[in-house]
Short mmCIF file of C-alpha atoms in Angstrom, two decimals:
data_model
loop_
_atom_site.label_atom_id
_atom_site.label_comp_id
_atom_site.label_asym_id
_atom_site.label_seq_id
_atom_site.Cartn_x
_atom_site.Cartn_y
_atom_site.Cartn_z
CA MET A 1 10.48 -6.82 -37.91
CA ASN A 2 12.66 -4.06 -36.83
CA TYR A 3 15.81 -4.58 -34.30
CA LYS A 4 13.50 -2.88 -31.22
CA GLN A 5 10.38 -5.01 -32.08
CA THR A 6 12.48 -8.20 -32.14
CA ASN A 7 14.19 -7.32 -28.68
CA ILE A 8 11.24 -6.39 -27.11
CA LEU A 9 9.46 -9.99 -28.09
CA VAL A 10 12.45 -11.73 -26.73
CA LEU A 11 11.80 -9.99 -23.37
CA VAL A 12 8.03 -10.92 -23.46
CA SER A 13 8.84 -14.60 -24.46
CA ALA A 14 11.08 -14.91 -21.66
CA LEU A 15 8.88 -13.14 -18.98
CA ALA A 16 6.18 -15.65 -20.65
CA LEU A 17 7.73 -18.66 -18.58
CA SER A 18 5.90 -17.39 -15.59
CA ALA A 19 4.33 -14.14 -15.96
CA SER A 20 0.22 -13.96 -16.03
CA CYS A 21 -1.30 -12.66 -19.59
CA THR A 22 -2.32 -9.35 -16.93
CA GLN A 23 1.11 -8.89 -16.62
CA LEU A 24 2.50 -9.24 -20.10
CA ILE A 25 -0.14 -7.04 -21.24
CA ALA A 26 0.79 -4.63 -19.09
CA LEU A 27 4.57 -4.82 -20.04
CA ALA A 28 3.46 -4.70 -23.63
CA SER A 29 1.91 -0.97 -22.77
CA CYS A 30 5.16 -0.43 -20.98
CA SER A 31 7.46 -1.78 -23.89
CA ASN A 32 8.55 2.08 -25.56
CA LEU A 33 9.95 2.35 -21.45
CA VAL A 34 12.25 -0.05 -21.16
CA ASP A 35 15.71 0.64 -22.62
CA VAL A 36 16.31 -2.92 -23.90
CA LYS A 37 19.82 -4.28 -24.73
CA ALA A 38 20.67 -6.61 -27.86
CA GLN A 39 20.66 -10.05 -26.15
CA THR A 40 21.16 -13.35 -27.44
CA PRO A 41 17.60 -15.21 -26.16
CA GLN A 42 20.34 -17.62 -23.89
CA GLN A 43 21.65 -14.82 -22.31
CA ILE A 44 18.37 -13.40 -20.70
CA ILE A 45 16.33 -16.82 -19.88
CA PRO A 46 15.85 -15.83 -16.34
CA GLN A 47 17.83 -18.31 -13.52
CA LYS A 48 14.55 -17.69 -11.05
CA SER A 49 11.15 -17.03 -11.96
CA ALA A 50 10.21 -13.97 -13.03
CA SER A 51 6.94 -13.77 -11.36
CA VAL A 52 7.03 -12.38 -7.59
CA LEU A 53 3.04 -11.47 -6.92
CA PRO A 54 0.69 -14.26 -6.44
CA PRO A 55 -1.24 -15.29 -9.47
CA GLN A 56 -5.38 -14.24 -9.15
CA PRO A 57 -7.19 -17.03 -7.52
CA SER A 58 -9.37 -19.26 -9.19
CA ALA A 59 -13.36 -19.12 -8.97
CA ASN A 60 -12.90 -22.35 -6.96
CA VAL A 61 -10.78 -20.44 -4.36
CA LEU A 62 -12.77 -17.46 -4.49
CA ALA A 63 -15.91 -19.02 -3.78
CA ASN A 64 -14.84 -19.05 0.16
CA PRO A 65 -15.80 -16.04 1.49
CA LEU A 66 -12.57 -13.90 3.14
CA THR A 67 -12.67 -13.53 6.95
CA TYR A 68 -10.05 -11.68 9.17
CA LYS A 69 -9.09 -12.14 13.20
CA ILE A 70 -8.04 -10.00 15.58
CA GLU A 71 -4.38 -10.59 16.59
CA SER A 72 -2.33 -9.64 19.66
CA TYR A 73 1.49 -9.05 20.40
CA VAL A 74 3.78 -8.10 22.94
CA SER A 75 5.07 -4.29 21.98
CA LYS A 76 8.26 -3.01 23.38
CA VAL A 77 7.63 0.49 22.16
CA MET A 78 4.41 1.13 23.23
CA GLU A 79 4.88 -1.07 25.80
CA GLY A 80 2.32 -3.30 26.91
CA ASN A 81 -0.27 -5.78 24.45
CA ARG A 82 -1.58 -4.48 20.84
CA THR A 83 -3.72 -5.69 18.37
CA TYR A 84 -4.14 -5.99 14.58
CA GLY A 85 -6.78 -7.23 12.32
CA VAL A 86 -5.53 -9.60 9.81
CA ALA A 87 -7.33 -10.56 6.20
CA LEU A 88 -5.19 -13.58 4.60
CA PRO A 89 -5.24 -13.74 0.87
CA PRO A 90 -7.27 -16.51 -0.74
CA GLY A 91 -5.46 -19.75 -1.27
CA TYR A 92 -2.87 -18.58 1.64
CA GLU A 93 -3.20 -21.70 3.24
CA GLU A 94 -3.28 -24.18 -0.02
CA ASN A 95 0.13 -22.28 -1.51
CA PRO A 96 2.61 -22.75 1.59
CA ASN A 97 5.24 -21.66 -0.39
CA GLN A 98 4.15 -17.96 -2.12
CA ARG A 99 4.52 -14.69 -0.79
CA TYR A 100 2.38 -12.06 -0.65
CA PRO A 101 2.22 -8.74 -0.63
CA VAL A 102 1.37 -6.43 2.37
CA ILE A 103 -1.38 -3.66 3.01
CA PHE A 104 -1.62 -1.71 6.10
CA LEU A 105 -5.44 0.15 6.51
CA LEU A 106 -5.15 2.54 9.17
CA HIS A 107 -8.03 3.72 11.17
CA GLY A 108 -9.36 6.95 11.62
CA GLY A 109 -10.42 8.56 15.19
CA HIS A 110 -12.56 6.70 17.53
CA GLY A 111 -11.27 3.82 15.79
CA ASP A 112 -9.90 0.39 16.44
CA PRO A 113 -8.82 -2.71 14.06
CA HIS A 114 -12.20 -3.50 13.47
CA ASP A 115 -13.27 -0.50 11.75
CA TRP A 116 -12.09 -1.57 7.77
CA PHE A 117 -13.79 -4.65 8.44
CA LYS A 118 -17.28 -4.32 9.68
CA GLU A 119 -20.51 -4.06 6.90
CA LYS A 120 -21.55 -0.58 8.14
CA ARG A 121 -18.16 1.14 7.93
CA GLY A 122 -15.18 -0.14 5.87
CA ASN A 123 -16.94 -3.72 4.49
CA ALA A 124 -13.61 -4.24 3.41
CA LEU A 125 -13.84 -7.69 2.88
CA MET A 126 -16.08 -7.34 0.04
CA THR A 127 -14.17 -4.92 -1.62
CA LEU A 128 -11.28 -7.10 -1.56
CA GLN A 129 -13.23 -10.28 -2.76
CA GLN A 130 -14.40 -8.05 -5.70
CA LEU A 131 -11.05 -6.62 -6.70
CA TYR A 132 -9.54 -10.26 -6.47
CA ALA A 133 -12.02 -11.70 -8.68
CA THR A 134 -11.38 -8.69 -11.44
CA GLY A 135 -7.52 -8.83 -10.80
CA LYS A 136 -7.43 -5.31 -10.14
CA LEU A 137 -5.36 -6.59 -6.63
CA PRO A 138 -3.03 -9.47 -6.65
CA PRO A 139 -3.99 -11.35 -3.29
CA SER A 140 -3.10 -9.45 -0.35
CA ILE A 141 -2.06 -9.62 3.33
CA ILE A 142 -4.31 -6.94 5.09
CA ILE A 143 -3.30 -5.40 8.21
CA THR A 144 -5.62 -3.10 9.99
CA PRO A 145 -3.28 -1.66 13.24
CA ASP A 146 -4.50 -0.29 16.61
CA GLY A 147 -3.58 3.45 16.08
CA ASN A 148 -4.46 4.43 19.51
CA ASP A 149 -1.89 6.13 21.08
CA ARG A 150 -1.69 5.84 25.27
CA ARG A 151 -5.18 7.65 25.63
CA GLY A 152 -6.92 4.92 23.92
CA SER A 153 -9.93 5.59 21.76
CA SER A 154 -11.86 8.90 22.64
CA PRO A 155 -14.36 10.50 20.31
CA TYR A 156 -13.11 14.00 21.66
CA TRP A 157 -9.80 13.54 19.94
CA ASP A 158 -7.65 11.62 17.11
CA PRO A 159 -5.32 9.06 17.57
CA GLN A 160 -1.64 10.22 17.11
CA TYR A 161 0.33 8.62 14.48
CA ILE A 162 3.86 10.13 15.82
CA ASP A 163 6.21 9.19 17.94
CA GLY A 164 5.41 11.65 20.89
CA LEU A 165 4.24 12.34 24.45
CA HIS A 166 1.66 9.72 24.18
CA GLY A 167 3.48 6.69 23.11
CA GLN A 168 6.02 5.98 19.71
CA VAL A 169 2.59 4.92 17.38
CA SER A 170 4.88 5.74 14.38
CA THR A 171 7.77 3.45 15.16
CA ALA A 172 4.94 0.37 16.76
CA VAL A 173 2.91 0.90 13.50
CA GLY A 174 5.31 1.34 11.11
CA ASP A 175 8.26 -0.64 12.02
CA GLU A 176 7.49 -2.80 15.20
CA LEU A 177 4.74 -4.27 13.81
CA VAL A 178 5.84 -4.97 10.51
CA LYS A 179 8.66 -6.86 11.99
CA VAL A 180 5.86 -8.81 13.78
CA VAL A 181 3.99 -9.43 10.36
CA LYS A 182 7.18 -10.58 8.66
CA ASP A 183 7.76 -13.22 11.19
CA ARG A 184 3.85 -14.85 11.24
CA TYR A 185 3.00 -14.49 7.43
CA ARG A 186 4.75 -15.35 4.18
CA THR A 187 5.46 -11.66 2.38
CA LEU A 188 7.18 -10.33 0.23
CA PRO A 189 10.33 -8.76 2.15
CA THR A 190 10.72 -5.78 -0.14
CA PRO A 191 9.03 -2.26 0.70
CA ASN A 192 8.10 -2.17 -3.14
CA PHE A 193 5.37 -4.93 -2.24
CA TRP A 194 3.89 -2.73 1.22
CA ALA A 195 1.48 -0.15 1.19
CA ILE A 196 -0.25 1.48 3.67
CA GLY A 197 -3.01 3.74 3.79
CA GLY A 198 -5.56 4.69 6.35
CA LEU A 199 -8.91 7.24 6.29
CA SER A 200 -9.74 11.04 7.75
CA SER A 201 -6.91 11.19 10.32
CA GLY A 202 -5.95 7.39 9.61
CA GLY A 203 -4.91 8.72 5.97
CA TRP A 204 -2.83 11.43 7.55
CA GLY A 205 -1.31 8.90 9.83
CA ALA A 206 -0.51 6.19 6.96
CA VAL A 207 1.33 9.32 4.63
CA ASN A 208 2.92 10.17 7.73
CA VAL A 209 4.29 6.83 9.31
CA GLY A 210 4.67 5.73 5.58
CA LEU A 211 7.47 8.22 5.13
CA HIS A 212 9.08 7.82 8.58
CA ASN A 213 9.22 3.77 7.04
CA LEU A 214 10.42 4.04 3.72
CA ASP A 215 12.80 1.03 4.63
CA ASN A 216 9.32 -0.58 4.75
CA PHE A 217 7.04 0.89 2.39
CA SER A 218 6.79 2.84 -0.68
CA ILE A 219 3.11 2.81 -1.40
CA LEU A 220 0.80 5.66 0.59
CA PHE A 221 -2.52 6.33 0.14
CA SER A 222 -4.94 8.78 2.13
CA HIS A 223 -8.91 9.04 1.95
CA SER A 224 -9.99 12.73 3.56
CA GLY A 225 -7.00 12.83 4.99
CA TYR A 226 -5.11 16.22 6.23
CA PHE A 227 -1.37 16.80 5.72
CA ARG A 228 -0.58 19.08 9.00
CA ASP A 229 -0.27 18.37 12.15
CA LYS A 230 -0.28 20.58 15.45
CA SER A 231 2.79 18.70 16.90
CA GLY A 232 4.68 20.30 13.83
CA PRO A 233 6.52 19.97 10.34
CA GLN A 234 8.30 16.84 11.42
CA ASN A 235 4.58 15.15 11.58
CA SER A 236 3.26 17.26 8.92
CA PRO A 237 3.70 15.55 5.39
CA ILE A 238 3.21 18.64 3.52
CA SER A 239 6.38 19.75 5.11
CA TYR A 240 8.26 16.56 6.03
CA ILE A 241 8.08 15.54 2.25
CA LYS A 242 10.67 17.93 1.40
CA THR A 243 12.98 16.89 3.83
CA ILE A 244 13.16 13.45 2.36
CA SER A 245 16.34 12.58 -0.34
CA PRO A 246 15.88 12.94 -4.30
CA GLN A 247 16.82 8.90 -3.75
CA ALA A 248 13.97 7.99 -1.30
CA GLN A 249 11.44 10.30 -3.49
CA LYS A 250 11.80 8.83 -6.52
CA ARG A 251 10.90 5.30 -4.93
CA ILE A 252 7.69 6.68 -3.21
CA ARG A 253 4.15 5.96 -4.75
CA ILE A 254 0.55 8.56 -3.48
CA TYR A 255 -2.51 8.37 -3.76
CA LEU A 256 -5.01 10.72 -2.62
CA ASP A 257 -8.77 11.27 -2.62
CA THR A 258 -10.99 13.60 -1.07
CA GLY A 259 -15.15 14.32 -1.06
CA LYS A 260 -16.12 17.14 -2.82
CA SER A 261 -18.19 18.49 0.30
CA ASP A 262 -15.01 17.50 2.52
CA GLU A 263 -13.21 20.82 4.63
CA GLU A 264 -10.22 18.61 3.90
CA LEU A 265 -10.59 18.98 0.39
CA ASP A 266 -8.38 21.69 0.04
CA GLU A 267 -5.91 20.28 2.35
CA ALA A 268 -5.27 17.39 -0.04
CA GLN A 269 -5.46 19.62 -3.17
CA LYS A 270 -2.47 21.55 -1.95
CA PHE A 271 -0.42 18.60 -0.75
CA SER A 272 -0.77 17.13 -4.11
CA GLN A 273 0.69 20.27 -5.60
CA VAL A 274 3.79 20.18 -3.04
CA LEU A 275 4.15 16.45 -4.18
CA SER A 276 3.82 17.49 -7.63
CA GLN A 277 6.71 19.71 -7.52
CA GLU A 278 8.78 18.10 -5.74
CA LYS A 279 8.45 15.35 -8.84
CA ILE A 280 6.94 12.84 -6.43
CA TYR A 281 4.42 10.32 -8.30
CA ASN A 282 0.84 10.92 -6.72
CA VAL A 283 -2.67 10.77 -7.88
CA PHE A 284 -5.34 13.11 -6.47
CA ARG A 285 -9.04 12.28 -6.86
CA GLN A 286 -12.02 14.54 -5.70
CA PHE A 287 -15.41 12.46 -5.90
CA PRO A 288 -18.77 13.18 -4.72
CA GLY A 289 -19.36 12.82 -1.25
CA SER A 290 -18.27 13.77 2.16
CA HIS A 291 -16.50 12.84 5.54
CA THR A 292 -18.25 9.54 6.00
CA TRP A 293 -17.87 5.74 6.23
CA SER A 294 -20.29 5.55 3.23
CA TYR A 295 -17.62 7.90 0.99
CA TRP A 296 -14.61 5.86 2.34
CA ARG A 297 -16.48 2.20 2.27
CA GLU A 298 -17.12 3.18 -1.65
CA HIS A 299 -13.60 4.64 -2.41
CA LEU A 300 -11.48 1.80 -0.86
CA ALA A 301 -11.64 -0.04 -4.50
CA ASP A 302 -10.32 3.16 -6.14
CA SER A 303 -7.44 3.36 -3.80
CA LEU A 304 -6.68 -0.38 -3.64
CA THR A 305 -7.06 -0.33 -7.45
CA PHE A 306 -3.75 2.09 -7.54
CA VAL A 307 -2.04 -0.14 -4.85
CA GLY A 308 -2.83 -3.36 -7.55
CA GLU A 309 -1.67 -1.22 -10.66
CA GLN A 310 1.65 -0.62 -8.66
CA PHE A 311 2.30 -3.69 -7.87
CA LYS A 312 2.33 -5.19 -10.92
CA ILE A 313 4.27 -2.32 -12.36
CA LEU A 314 7.01 -2.78 -9.63
CA GLU A 315 6.92 -6.61 -10.90
CA ILE A 316 7.95 -5.74 -14.20
CA GLN A 317 10.42 -3.34 -12.44
CA HIS A 318 11.49 -6.94 -10.57
CA ALA A 319 11.88 -9.04 -14.02
CA ALA A 320 13.77 -6.30 -15.92
CA ASP A 321 16.42 -6.61 -13.16
CA ASN A 322 16.85 -10.52 -13.26
CA LEU A 323 16.89 -10.18 -17.12
CA GLY A 324 19.88 -7.56 -16.76
CA PHE A 325 17.77 -4.97 -18.64
CA LYS A 326 17.51 -1.31 -16.85
CA LYS A 327 14.19 -0.19 -15.19
CA PRO A 328 11.22 1.61 -17.10
#
């Protein structure tokens, strides 16, 4: 056994104390990216558990169907009551010491916090159940904010996910609600385990809100979103992304998808090109379909699988930090 193999096995053995088999497989596949230092087993045994993410739920736990409810809070930013939907992960009540990653799902035009959960719209609970069962997404706290500004919901305009004339929606969703969620639920506090995504104007909104709140989110995703806003470059991710510091750019991970018959397809392609030019990690996919709920309902699994993959990669980096190794 050569020097490199010996040290890789030492690292894997240490993580095996608390990591799942899935995490170990992921670590093995990334082993060529880790700069392993020569240390004895005694030197690299972690003082704390290397496992951060919750384990995959058992079949008995998954047998209980997921539910969601609408909660409210008083928003100082929006000067009134605001609501959000929440779906807690399986086993949440039975594991009082476990903390969980968080995923925000933003609705589109003429929408509300129910949209992602309704069976004939997003049907997110069924998708989540399947992803938890297959281990593609660690159990997570799912939040669906009210993204409407002071004008309310209307078929004649999209919600403004900005800090503008009709309210500070970007701050309300991207910072104020984050603090409410951290206060009310057992969350993993680091932005590495917080993701925000959405559909249509909510897809643009998720990227816009996320980029303006990188202390709270590091994983952004958009279905059928656009990336230029009439309010100007400050709220147009395709322009604003170029103003973000190189250090912050390295922490961002972005997923984009759009239907091949969707008028926003060209917009997403151009945004992906800009992201690649700026050396920001991104994935862009095209699927058959258009700007419809059937498309978003089908491909929510794709974006959440991406989110799950990033959570697991970031957990490996977290474990490497705890063990004294350089990040992959």
